[in-house]
Amino acid sequence: MLVRMTSTQLTKSDFLSYRQCAKALWLKKRKPDAVRFPPPSQFDQLLMQDGYRVEEVVKQLVAIWPDAEACEFQTVFETPDGLYARADLVRTLADGSLDIYEIKGSTSLKSSTGPDHVDDAAFQVMVAERAGYSVRGAHIIHVKKDFVRRGAIDPLEFLTIADVTTEARTRLSTIEADAESALILLAKAEIDERGCSCRMIGSRDNQCASFSYFNPDIPAMSIYLLPRISKNRIVDFLGDGRLALSDIDPSEVTLMQVPVLLAAQRGEPQIDIDCIKSFLNGLVWPLYFYDYETFASAIPISDGLRPQQKIPVQYSLHRLSSDGTLEHFEFLSDRPGMQLEMVTQMQQNFGPVGSLISWFMSFEKSCNTALAEMFPQTSNFFDDLNARTVDLMDVFKKDYVDIRFEGSTSIKKVLPVLCPHLQYNGEAVHNGGGAMAAWLELVETSDDAEKLRIASELRAYCELDTLAMVEIYRFLERITANGVPR
């Protein structure tokens, strides 16, 4: 059935957006041209695709139910006042009442990106009942966390069904109140466009796409650049009308935030040369700059894996010798289940002596641990890699802080400032989520030319991640030897 969406209609996705930032939802619905709202990312699309694949397994499960003919997928409920829901699965009982099922690729009742699936079920129940149906039960079908793939997927072993009726009904009053408020808001032709609820959110990454539109009074050098700023501190500063970092005293922020504040106020990077020298002097030659790319999916892509288990499918390694020689090594899986081949090559590429350098080393260490668990005979090798791994990102938490990093220690923020000659290609694979989506496309496409294109993008992206670390390391070497460039 074709359903026409309107500006005042409230879907489940709209409802979740309303809870994140009500005014942003209104703007998107009522004045869609006012702000360029970003489309779903490649990672978002990957998650949706993941959900569709789980639904196909659920269809196999439903097919063996004794009342399979009473079950319907993707059932739409609508109300005259604008509520809209599409239930993943609905079972119609003998008395005409319904059981509603939400299908999720998660391994629990909470998604990896934050939303609670019980709220999803409660929203579906609310819309169905307002549309005139009687709902007996609400359920979440999700994948079992401890399932390990061994050949073909058995739906009975792979899926679990959680009855969340009681919890969903407990939440209904809150869900209904929020939905009513959202409908009232969307019905308005005009609203107060001064400020939005995101003013209370510290991280710029979590603010809505319309933040600048609703908050034009926020200066470029604002309190929102302070890393991990608390809501209470934001409330205090906003109450005083102090939005600019120039109005904040160092005694009012945390030790982690002080270098960011001073970098803004003094207009120059805050650098602790002695600490940087200590970090560099602690490294052992040769230096191995390495980075993994991983893949995870609800349905394990190869035997021996669990649902949503992140497993390395690619790595890049730059080895820098004390004489300045730089060598590059890489491995890219072109089909599922190539981790043993990857490990074999790693054992050739990584020598027994030398510091391993990563950016956000807990990720690389977790990958090493995962590979060691897959291949216990290599545990000593990976234990040694973890023991020798250091985190280049640590330098940029307090020893080298530039306000142009925007309060972040992400390599995507640091690299353009320190090494502007290196740039990620925004038209190709340029982040971890995109790499995960691209890798799945690589292993599934039968088009040889497309395989070559995707593989080339993945190799270039991962290589740039490790080359970026090499160049940032060289930058630190220069400033400790020659002083800070002006």
Short mmCIF file of C-alpha atoms in Angstrom, two decimals:
data_model
loop_
_atom_site.label_atom_id
_atom_site.label_comp_id
_atom_site.label_asym_id
_atom_site.label_seq_id
_atom_site.Cartn_x
_atom_site.Cartn_y
_atom_site.Cartn_z
CA MET A 1 0.00 0.00 0.00
CA LEU A 2 1.36 3.41 -1.01
CA VAL A 3 1.15 5.90 1.84
CA ARG A 4 1.73 9.60 1.27
CA MET A 5 3.77 11.21 4.04
CA THR A 6 2.76 14.72 5.11
CA SER A 7 4.50 17.46 7.05
CA THR A 8 2.27 16.89 10.08
CA GLN A 9 2.46 13.10 10.06
CA LEU A 10 4.41 11.48 12.90
CA THR A 11 6.25 8.24 12.15
CA LYS A 12 8.31 6.25 14.62
CA SER A 13 11.51 7.76 13.20
CA ASP A 14 9.98 11.22 13.53
CA PHE A 15 9.06 10.45 17.11
CA LEU A 16 12.63 9.47 17.96
CA SER A 17 13.88 12.64 16.23
CA TYR A 18 11.39 14.70 18.25
CA ARG A 19 12.81 13.30 21.46
CA GLN A 20 16.32 14.23 20.35
CA CYS A 21 15.48 17.78 19.24
CA ALA A 22 11.86 18.81 18.81
CA LYS A 23 12.57 22.01 16.90
CA ALA A 24 14.86 20.23 14.46
CA LEU A 25 12.01 17.87 13.57
CA TRP A 26 9.64 20.81 13.07
CA LEU A 27 12.15 22.54 10.79
CA LYS A 28 12.73 19.39 8.75
CA LYS A 29 9.00 18.87 8.27
CA ARG A 30 7.72 22.44 7.92
CA LYS A 31 10.70 24.30 6.40
CA PRO A 32 12.75 21.54 4.73
CA ASP A 33 14.76 23.99 2.63
CA ALA A 34 15.96 26.06 5.59
CA VAL A 35 18.77 23.67 6.51
CA ARG A 36 20.56 20.91 4.63
CA PHE A 37 19.78 17.86 6.73
CA PRO A 38 22.31 15.09 6.04
CA PRO A 39 21.01 11.94 4.35
CA PRO A 40 21.47 8.57 6.08
CA SER A 41 25.15 7.71 6.24
CA GLN A 42 26.59 4.60 4.66
CA PHE A 43 26.71 3.08 8.14
CA ASP A 44 23.03 3.92 8.73
CA GLN A 45 22.17 2.25 5.44
CA LEU A 46 24.25 -0.77 6.46
CA LEU A 47 22.26 -1.08 9.69
CA MET A 48 18.99 -0.93 7.76
CA GLN A 49 20.24 -3.60 5.37
CA ASP A 50 21.25 -5.68 8.39
CA GLY A 51 17.70 -5.45 9.71
CA TYR A 52 16.22 -6.57 6.38
CA ARG A 53 18.45 -9.64 6.38
CA VAL A 54 17.36 -10.59 9.88
CA GLU A 55 13.74 -10.18 8.76
CA GLU A 56 14.35 -12.79 6.06
CA VAL A 57 15.44 -15.25 8.77
CA VAL A 58 12.36 -14.35 10.82
CA LYS A 59 10.22 -15.23 7.79
CA GLN A 60 11.76 -18.71 7.88
CA LEU A 61 10.86 -18.96 11.56
CA VAL A 62 7.28 -17.77 11.04
CA ALA A 63 6.82 -20.26 8.21
CA ILE A 64 7.01 -23.14 10.71
CA TRP A 65 4.55 -21.57 13.16
CA PRO A 66 1.21 -23.46 13.20
CA ASP A 67 -0.66 -20.21 12.50
CA ALA A 68 1.76 -18.79 9.92
CA GLU A 69 -1.15 -17.73 7.71
CA ALA A 70 -2.27 -15.35 10.47
CA CYS A 71 1.03 -13.45 10.32
CA GLU A 72 1.75 -10.44 8.13
CA PHE A 73 4.99 -8.52 7.66
CA GLN A 74 5.25 -4.72 7.32
CA THR A 75 1.72 -3.93 8.50
CA VAL A 76 0.77 -0.24 8.45
CA PHE A 77 -1.29 1.51 11.13
CA GLU A 78 -2.52 5.08 10.75
CA THR A 79 -4.69 7.43 12.80
CA PRO A 80 -6.74 10.44 11.68
CA ASP A 81 -4.61 12.79 13.76
CA GLY A 82 -1.41 11.87 11.93
CA LEU A 83 0.22 8.97 13.74
CA TYR A 84 1.81 6.42 11.44
CA ALA A 85 3.49 3.09 12.23
CA ARG A 86 4.74 0.20 10.15
CA ALA A 87 5.02 -2.90 12.32
CA ASP A 88 7.64 -5.42 11.24
CA LEU A 89 5.37 -8.38 12.00
CA VAL A 90 1.76 -8.69 13.16
CA ARG A 91 0.00 -11.87 14.20
CA THR A 92 -3.82 -11.78 14.19
CA LEU A 93 -5.32 -13.99 16.89
CA ALA A 94 -8.61 -15.90 16.76
CA ASP A 95 -10.48 -13.18 18.68
CA GLY A 96 -9.23 -10.48 16.32
CA SER A 97 -6.63 -9.04 18.69
CA LEU A 98 -3.02 -8.57 17.62
CA ASP A 99 0.45 -9.53 18.70
CA ILE A 100 2.98 -7.00 17.41
CA TYR A 101 6.62 -7.90 16.82
CA GLU A 102 9.57 -5.58 16.23
CA ILE A 103 12.51 -7.25 14.43
CA LYS A 104 16.00 -6.08 15.39
CA GLY A 105 19.53 -6.98 14.42
CA SER A 106 20.73 -6.17 17.94
CA THR A 107 21.88 -8.76 20.46
CA SER A 108 19.80 -7.14 23.23
CA LEU A 109 16.77 -4.91 23.80
CA LYS A 110 18.95 -1.85 23.35
CA SER A 111 20.47 -0.86 20.02
CA SER A 112 24.18 -0.22 19.56
CA THR A 113 23.41 3.39 18.64
CA GLY A 114 21.42 4.16 21.78
CA PRO A 115 17.62 3.94 21.29
CA ASP A 116 15.69 1.46 23.43
CA HIS A 117 13.75 -1.07 21.37
CA VAL A 118 10.98 -1.27 23.98
CA ASP A 119 10.09 2.33 23.17
CA ASP A 120 9.78 1.28 19.52
CA ALA A 121 7.33 -1.47 20.50
CA ALA A 122 5.37 0.88 22.75
CA PHE A 123 5.00 3.39 19.90
CA GLN A 124 3.67 0.66 17.60
CA VAL A 125 1.18 -0.48 20.24
CA MET A 126 -0.01 3.08 20.79
CA VAL A 127 -0.62 3.74 17.08
CA ALA A 128 -2.32 0.37 16.49
CA GLU A 129 -4.71 0.88 19.40
CA ARG A 130 -5.49 4.46 18.39
CA ALA A 131 -6.22 3.12 14.92
CA GLY A 132 -8.93 0.92 16.47
CA TYR A 133 -7.14 -2.40 16.96
CA SER A 134 -6.91 -4.44 20.14
CA VAL A 135 -3.30 -5.35 20.96
CA ARG A 136 -2.70 -8.36 23.17
CA GLY A 137 1.08 -8.41 23.24
CA ALA A 138 4.26 -6.62 22.20
CA HIS A 139 7.43 -8.53 21.39
CA ILE A 140 11.00 -7.90 20.26
CA ILE A 141 12.62 -10.50 18.01
CA HIS A 142 16.38 -10.11 18.12
CA VAL A 143 19.48 -12.23 17.60
CA LYS A 144 21.08 -14.30 20.33
CA LYS A 145 24.33 -12.82 21.61
CA ASP A 146 26.00 -16.20 22.21
CA PHE A 147 25.03 -17.76 18.86
CA VAL A 148 28.01 -19.00 16.86
CA ARG A 149 27.59 -19.68 13.17
CA ARG A 150 28.29 -23.20 11.99
CA GLY A 151 27.04 -23.46 8.43
CA ALA A 152 23.46 -22.56 7.48
CA ILE A 153 21.51 -20.35 9.89
CA ASP A 154 18.89 -22.18 11.97
CA PRO A 155 16.24 -19.59 12.94
CA LEU A 156 15.40 -21.43 16.16
CA GLU A 157 19.02 -21.27 17.33
CA PHE A 158 19.71 -17.80 15.95
CA LEU A 159 16.68 -15.80 17.15
CA THR A 160 15.07 -15.08 20.47
CA ILE A 161 11.66 -13.54 21.16
CA ALA A 162 11.29 -11.25 24.16
CA ASP A 163 7.81 -10.51 25.49
CA VAL A 164 7.93 -6.80 26.38
CA THR A 165 4.17 -6.27 26.77
CA THR A 166 4.28 -5.26 30.43
CA GLU A 167 7.21 -2.88 30.01
CA ALA A 168 5.77 -1.37 26.83
CA ARG A 169 2.43 -0.68 28.52
CA THR A 170 4.22 0.81 31.51
CA ARG A 171 5.79 3.33 29.13
CA LEU A 172 2.64 4.05 27.12
CA SER A 173 1.55 7.10 29.10
CA THR A 174 4.92 8.79 28.53
CA ILE A 175 4.99 7.75 24.87
CA GLU A 176 1.46 9.08 24.35
CA ALA A 177 2.22 12.39 26.05
CA ASP A 178 5.34 12.91 23.93
CA ALA A 179 3.50 11.93 20.76
CA GLU A 180 0.69 14.38 21.52
CA SER A 181 3.22 17.15 22.08
CA ALA A 182 4.96 16.28 18.82
CA LEU A 183 1.70 16.38 16.86
CA ILE A 184 0.81 19.75 18.36
CA LEU A 185 4.23 21.09 17.43
CA LEU A 186 4.06 19.82 13.85
CA ALA A 187 0.63 21.35 13.39
CA LYS A 188 2.03 24.83 14.00
CA ALA A 189 2.83 26.95 10.98
CA GLU A 190 5.33 28.96 13.01
CA ILE A 191 7.34 28.41 16.19
CA ASP A 192 9.80 30.37 18.29
CA GLU A 193 13.00 29.79 16.36
CA ARG A 194 15.28 31.13 19.05
CA GLY A 195 17.35 28.32 20.50
CA CYS A 196 16.76 24.56 20.63
CA SER A 197 17.22 21.84 23.24
CA CYS A 198 20.66 21.02 21.83
CA ARG A 199 21.99 24.05 23.70
CA MET A 200 22.07 21.71 26.68
CA ILE A 201 24.17 19.08 24.88
CA GLY A 202 27.90 19.39 25.36
CA SER A 203 29.29 17.55 22.37
CA ARG A 204 29.01 19.26 19.01
CA ASP A 205 28.79 15.84 17.39
CA ASN A 206 25.50 15.19 19.21
CA GLN A 207 23.88 18.49 18.31
CA CYS A 208 21.18 18.59 15.65
CA ALA A 209 21.87 19.55 12.05
CA SER A 210 19.89 22.76 12.58
CA PHE A 211 21.87 23.89 15.64
CA SER A 212 23.42 26.91 13.91
CA TYR A 213 20.03 27.89 12.45
CA PHE A 214 18.33 27.98 15.85
CA ASN A 215 21.35 29.26 17.77
CA PRO A 216 22.99 32.02 15.70
CA ASP A 217 24.18 33.67 18.91
CA ILE A 218 26.70 30.88 19.57
CA PRO A 219 30.18 32.24 18.72
CA ALA A 220 32.70 30.19 16.76
CA MET A 221 34.92 29.89 19.83
CA SER A 222 32.17 28.71 22.14
CA ILE A 223 31.86 26.70 25.33
CA TYR A 224 30.77 23.72 23.20
CA LEU A 225 34.40 23.23 22.14
CA LEU A 226 35.31 22.18 25.68
CA PRO A 227 35.65 18.38 25.65
CA ARG A 228 33.16 16.49 27.81
CA ILE A 229 31.55 19.65 29.16
CA SER A 230 28.75 18.69 31.56
CA LYS A 231 25.14 19.80 31.27
CA ASN A 232 25.35 21.50 34.68
CA ARG A 233 28.33 23.56 33.57
CA ILE A 234 26.55 24.52 30.35
CA VAL A 235 23.51 25.64 32.35
CA ASP A 236 25.75 27.78 34.57
CA PHE A 237 27.51 29.44 31.63
CA LEU A 238 24.27 30.00 29.71
CA GLY A 239 22.65 31.46 32.82
CA ASP A 240 25.47 33.98 33.03
CA GLY A 241 25.23 34.75 29.32
CA ARG A 242 28.78 33.53 28.84
CA LEU A 243 28.90 31.59 25.58
CA ALA A 244 32.38 32.53 24.35
CA LEU A 245 35.52 30.83 25.61
CA SER A 246 37.00 34.30 26.07
CA ASP A 247 34.56 34.78 28.97
CA ILE A 248 35.56 31.64 30.85
CA ASP A 249 38.22 31.44 33.55
CA PRO A 250 40.53 28.38 33.63
CA SER A 251 39.48 27.75 37.24
CA GLU A 252 35.95 27.00 36.01
CA VAL A 253 36.84 24.05 33.78
CA THR A 254 38.38 20.61 34.21
CA LEU A 255 42.09 19.85 33.78
CA MET A 256 41.33 18.20 30.43
CA GLN A 257 39.51 21.31 29.25
CA VAL A 258 42.14 23.86 30.34
CA PRO A 259 44.47 23.42 27.30
CA VAL A 260 41.53 23.84 24.91
CA LEU A 261 40.40 26.98 26.74
CA LEU A 262 43.88 28.49 26.77
CA ALA A 263 44.46 27.64 23.11
CA ALA A 264 41.34 29.63 22.25
CA GLN A 265 42.09 32.55 24.55
CA ARG A 266 45.75 32.89 23.57
CA GLY A 267 45.23 32.20 19.89
CA GLU A 268 48.01 29.64 19.70
CA PRO A 269 48.53 25.92 20.38
CA GLN A 270 49.24 24.87 23.94
CA ILE A 271 52.33 22.69 23.77
CA ASP A 272 54.25 20.82 26.43
CA ILE A 273 57.54 20.12 24.64
CA ASP A 274 59.01 18.17 27.55
CA CYS A 275 56.06 15.76 27.68
CA ILE A 276 56.15 15.28 23.92
CA LYS A 277 59.89 14.59 24.07
CA SER A 278 59.28 12.06 26.82
CA PHE A 279 56.68 10.29 24.69
CA LEU A 280 58.95 10.19 21.64
CA ASN A 281 62.02 9.11 23.63
CA GLY A 282 60.05 6.20 25.05
CA LEU A 283 59.54 4.69 21.59
CA VAL A 284 61.68 1.78 20.37
CA TRP A 285 62.87 1.48 16.76
CA PRO A 286 61.63 0.47 14.29
CA LEU A 287 58.22 2.09 14.58
CA TYR A 288 55.13 0.27 13.34
CA PHE A 289 52.17 2.53 12.58
CA TYR A 290 49.14 0.29 12.15
CA ASP A 291 45.38 0.44 11.72
CA TYR A 292 42.61 -2.12 11.28
CA GLU A 293 39.27 -1.93 9.50
CA THR A 294 36.59 -4.25 10.83
CA PHE A 295 33.23 -5.66 9.82
CA ALA A 296 30.29 -6.79 11.94
CA SER A 297 26.77 -7.90 11.09
CA ALA A 298 23.74 -9.37 12.80
CA ILE A 299 24.03 -12.51 10.70
CA PRO A 300 27.65 -13.65 11.08
CA ILE A 301 29.28 -13.46 7.69
CA SER A 302 31.38 -16.60 8.18
CA ASP A 303 31.59 -19.65 10.43
CA GLY A 304 32.97 -19.26 13.93
CA LEU A 305 31.62 -15.72 14.38
CA ARG A 306 28.93 -14.38 16.71
CA PRO A 307 26.26 -11.80 15.81
CA GLN A 308 27.64 -8.25 15.71
CA GLN A 309 31.15 -9.53 16.44
CA LYS A 310 33.65 -7.04 15.05
CA ILE A 311 36.39 -8.84 13.22
CA PRO A 312 39.34 -7.34 11.31
CA VAL A 313 39.09 -7.65 7.53
CA GLN A 314 41.90 -5.25 6.57
CA TYR A 315 45.02 -3.64 7.97
CA SER A 316 47.58 -1.08 6.89
CA LEU A 317 51.09 -0.90 8.32
CA HIS A 318 53.83 1.65 7.83
CA ARG A 319 57.23 0.62 9.24
CA LEU A 320 59.60 3.51 9.87
CA SER A 321 63.25 2.69 10.53
CA SER A 322 65.69 4.88 12.45
CA ASP A 323 67.46 5.81 9.19
CA GLY A 324 64.20 7.25 7.80
CA THR A 325 63.31 4.31 5.57
CA LEU A 326 59.54 3.97 5.28
CA GLU A 327 57.90 0.74 4.09
CA HIS A 328 54.21 0.01 3.62
CA PHE A 329 52.43 -3.33 4.06
CA GLU A 330 48.76 -4.08 3.75
CA PHE A 331 46.18 -6.83 3.70
CA LEU A 332 42.60 -6.66 2.42
CA SER A 333 40.23 -9.61 2.59
CA ASP A 334 38.30 -10.05 -0.63
CA ARG A 335 36.01 -12.71 0.79
CA PRO A 336 34.70 -13.64 4.26
CA GLY A 337 36.75 -15.84 6.56
CA MET A 338 40.26 -14.73 5.58
CA GLN A 339 41.46 -13.90 9.08
CA LEU A 340 44.02 -16.73 9.19
CA GLU A 341 45.65 -15.46 5.99
CA MET A 342 45.69 -11.99 7.55
CA VAL A 343 47.38 -13.24 10.71
CA THR A 344 49.96 -15.18 8.72
CA GLN A 345 50.96 -12.05 6.83
CA MET A 346 51.01 -9.98 10.04
CA GLN A 347 53.51 -12.39 11.55
CA GLN A 348 55.76 -11.63 8.57
CA ASN A 349 55.24 -7.85 8.61
CA PHE A 350 55.61 -7.16 12.34
CA GLY A 351 59.10 -7.73 13.73
CA PRO A 352 59.83 -8.86 17.31
CA VAL A 353 61.27 -5.49 18.36
CA GLY A 354 59.89 -1.97 18.02
CA SER A 355 57.00 0.17 19.21
CA LEU A 356 53.58 -0.24 17.64
CA ILE A 357 51.78 3.07 17.20
CA SER A 358 48.04 3.45 16.79
CA TRP A 359 45.41 6.13 17.17
CA PHE A 360 42.89 5.24 19.89
CA MET A 361 44.80 2.11 20.79
CA SER A 362 41.95 0.38 22.64
CA PHE A 363 40.44 -0.38 19.25
CA GLU A 364 43.60 -1.93 17.80
CA LYS A 365 44.18 -3.87 21.00
CA SER A 366 40.63 -5.23 20.91
CA CYS A 367 41.24 -6.38 17.33
CA ASN A 368 44.45 -8.12 18.39
CA THR A 369 42.59 -9.83 21.21
CA ALA A 370 39.80 -10.93 18.87
CA LEU A 371 42.27 -12.50 16.46
CA ALA A 372 44.08 -14.23 19.32
CA GLU A 373 40.77 -15.72 20.46
CA MET A 374 40.05 -16.96 16.95
CA PHE A 375 43.51 -18.54 16.65
CA PRO A 376 44.77 -19.49 20.13
CA GLN A 377 48.06 -20.70 18.70
CA THR A 378 48.88 -17.05 17.94
CA SER A 379 48.01 -15.67 21.39
CA ASN A 380 51.67 -15.04 22.32
CA PHE A 381 52.16 -13.05 19.12
CA PHE A 382 49.15 -10.83 19.76
CA ASP A 383 49.87 -10.46 23.47
CA ASP A 384 53.28 -9.11 22.45
CA LEU A 385 51.71 -6.70 19.94
CA ASN A 386 49.39 -5.35 22.62
CA ALA A 387 52.23 -4.96 25.10
CA ARG A 388 54.19 -2.90 22.55
CA THR A 389 51.28 -0.74 21.35
CA VAL A 390 51.20 2.94 22.31
CA ASP A 391 48.61 5.60 21.55
CA LEU A 392 49.71 8.60 19.48
CA MET A 393 46.35 10.22 20.22
CA ASP A 394 47.35 10.64 23.88
CA VAL A 395 49.73 13.45 22.92
CA PHE A 396 46.80 15.50 21.68
CA LYS A 397 44.75 15.20 24.84
CA LYS A 398 46.93 17.64 26.79
CA ASP A 399 50.46 18.00 25.37
CA TYR A 400 49.59 19.49 21.99
CA VAL A 401 46.21 21.22 21.86
CA ASP A 402 45.15 23.53 19.06
CA ILE A 403 41.73 25.17 19.07
CA ARG A 404 41.49 24.34 15.38
CA PHE A 405 41.02 20.72 16.50
CA GLU A 406 37.65 21.97 17.83
CA GLY A 407 38.11 20.27 21.18
CA SER A 408 38.55 16.89 19.51
CA THR A 409 41.41 14.39 19.42
CA SER A 410 40.11 12.63 16.30
CA ILE A 411 42.76 12.14 13.64
CA LYS A 412 40.22 13.58 11.17
CA LYS A 413 40.48 16.88 13.12
CA VAL A 414 44.21 16.81 13.89
CA LEU A 415 45.55 15.85 10.45
CA PRO A 416 44.22 18.82 8.42
CA VAL A 417 45.75 21.26 10.91
CA LEU A 418 49.20 19.70 11.28
CA CYS A 419 49.57 18.07 7.86
CA PRO A 420 47.31 19.91 5.39
CA HIS A 421 49.07 18.23 2.46
CA LEU A 422 47.28 14.98 3.38
CA GLN A 423 43.53 14.85 2.86
CA TYR A 424 40.82 12.19 2.98
CA ASN A 425 38.81 11.94 -0.23
CA GLY A 426 35.26 12.87 0.71
CA GLU A 427 33.96 11.33 -2.52
CA ALA A 428 35.43 7.91 -1.70
CA VAL A 429 35.64 5.77 1.45
CA HIS A 430 36.70 8.20 4.19
CA ASN A 431 35.49 6.85 7.54
CA GLY A 432 35.09 3.59 9.44
CA GLY A 433 31.36 3.22 8.83
CA GLY A 434 31.82 3.78 5.13
CA ALA A 435 34.65 1.25 5.07
CA MET A 436 32.43 -1.38 6.68
CA ALA A 437 29.68 -0.80 4.12
CA ALA A 438 32.17 -0.77 1.24
CA TRP A 439 33.77 -4.03 2.35
CA LEU A 440 30.41 -5.81 2.36
CA GLU A 441 29.77 -4.53 -1.13
CA LEU A 442 33.25 -5.72 -2.16
CA VAL A 443 32.65 -9.31 -1.07
CA GLU A 444 29.09 -9.49 -2.42
CA THR A 445 29.39 -7.91 -5.87
CA SER A 446 30.03 -10.10 -8.90
CA ASP A 447 31.15 -7.13 -11.01
CA ASP A 448 34.94 -7.40 -11.36
CA ALA A 449 35.38 -3.73 -12.25
CA GLU A 450 33.37 -2.73 -9.19
CA LYS A 451 35.46 -5.04 -7.01
CA LEU A 452 38.63 -3.34 -8.23
CA ARG A 453 37.20 0.13 -7.61
CA ILE A 454 36.04 -0.66 -4.08
CA ALA A 455 39.27 -2.46 -3.18
CA SER A 456 41.27 0.53 -4.42
CA GLU A 457 39.24 2.91 -2.26
CA LEU A 458 39.55 0.70 0.81
CA ARG A 459 43.31 0.33 0.39
CA ALA A 460 43.78 4.07 -0.12
CA TYR A 461 41.69 4.94 2.93
CA CYS A 462 43.39 2.52 5.30
CA GLU A 463 46.85 3.44 3.99
CA LEU A 464 46.14 7.12 4.59
CA ASP A 465 45.18 6.37 8.20
CA THR A 466 48.64 4.98 8.93
CA LEU A 467 50.53 7.44 6.72
CA ALA A 468 48.73 10.22 8.62
CA MET A 469 50.20 8.88 11.86
CA VAL A 470 53.67 8.79 10.30
CA GLU A 471 53.39 12.42 9.21
CA ILE A 472 52.00 13.54 12.56
CA TYR A 473 54.88 11.72 14.27
CA ARG A 474 57.35 13.52 12.00
CA PHE A 475 55.69 16.83 12.83
CA LEU A 476 56.20 16.15 16.54
CA GLU A 477 59.83 15.23 15.88
CA ARG A 478 60.39 18.55 14.10
CA ILE A 479 58.88 20.73 16.81
CA THR A 480 60.85 18.99 19.56
CA ALA A 481 64.06 19.39 17.56
CA ASN A 482 63.56 22.82 16.03
CA GLY A 483 60.86 24.50 18.07
CA VAL A 484 57.27 25.32 17.25
CA PRO A 485 56.75 26.85 13.77
CA ARG A 486 55.17 30.31 13.77
#
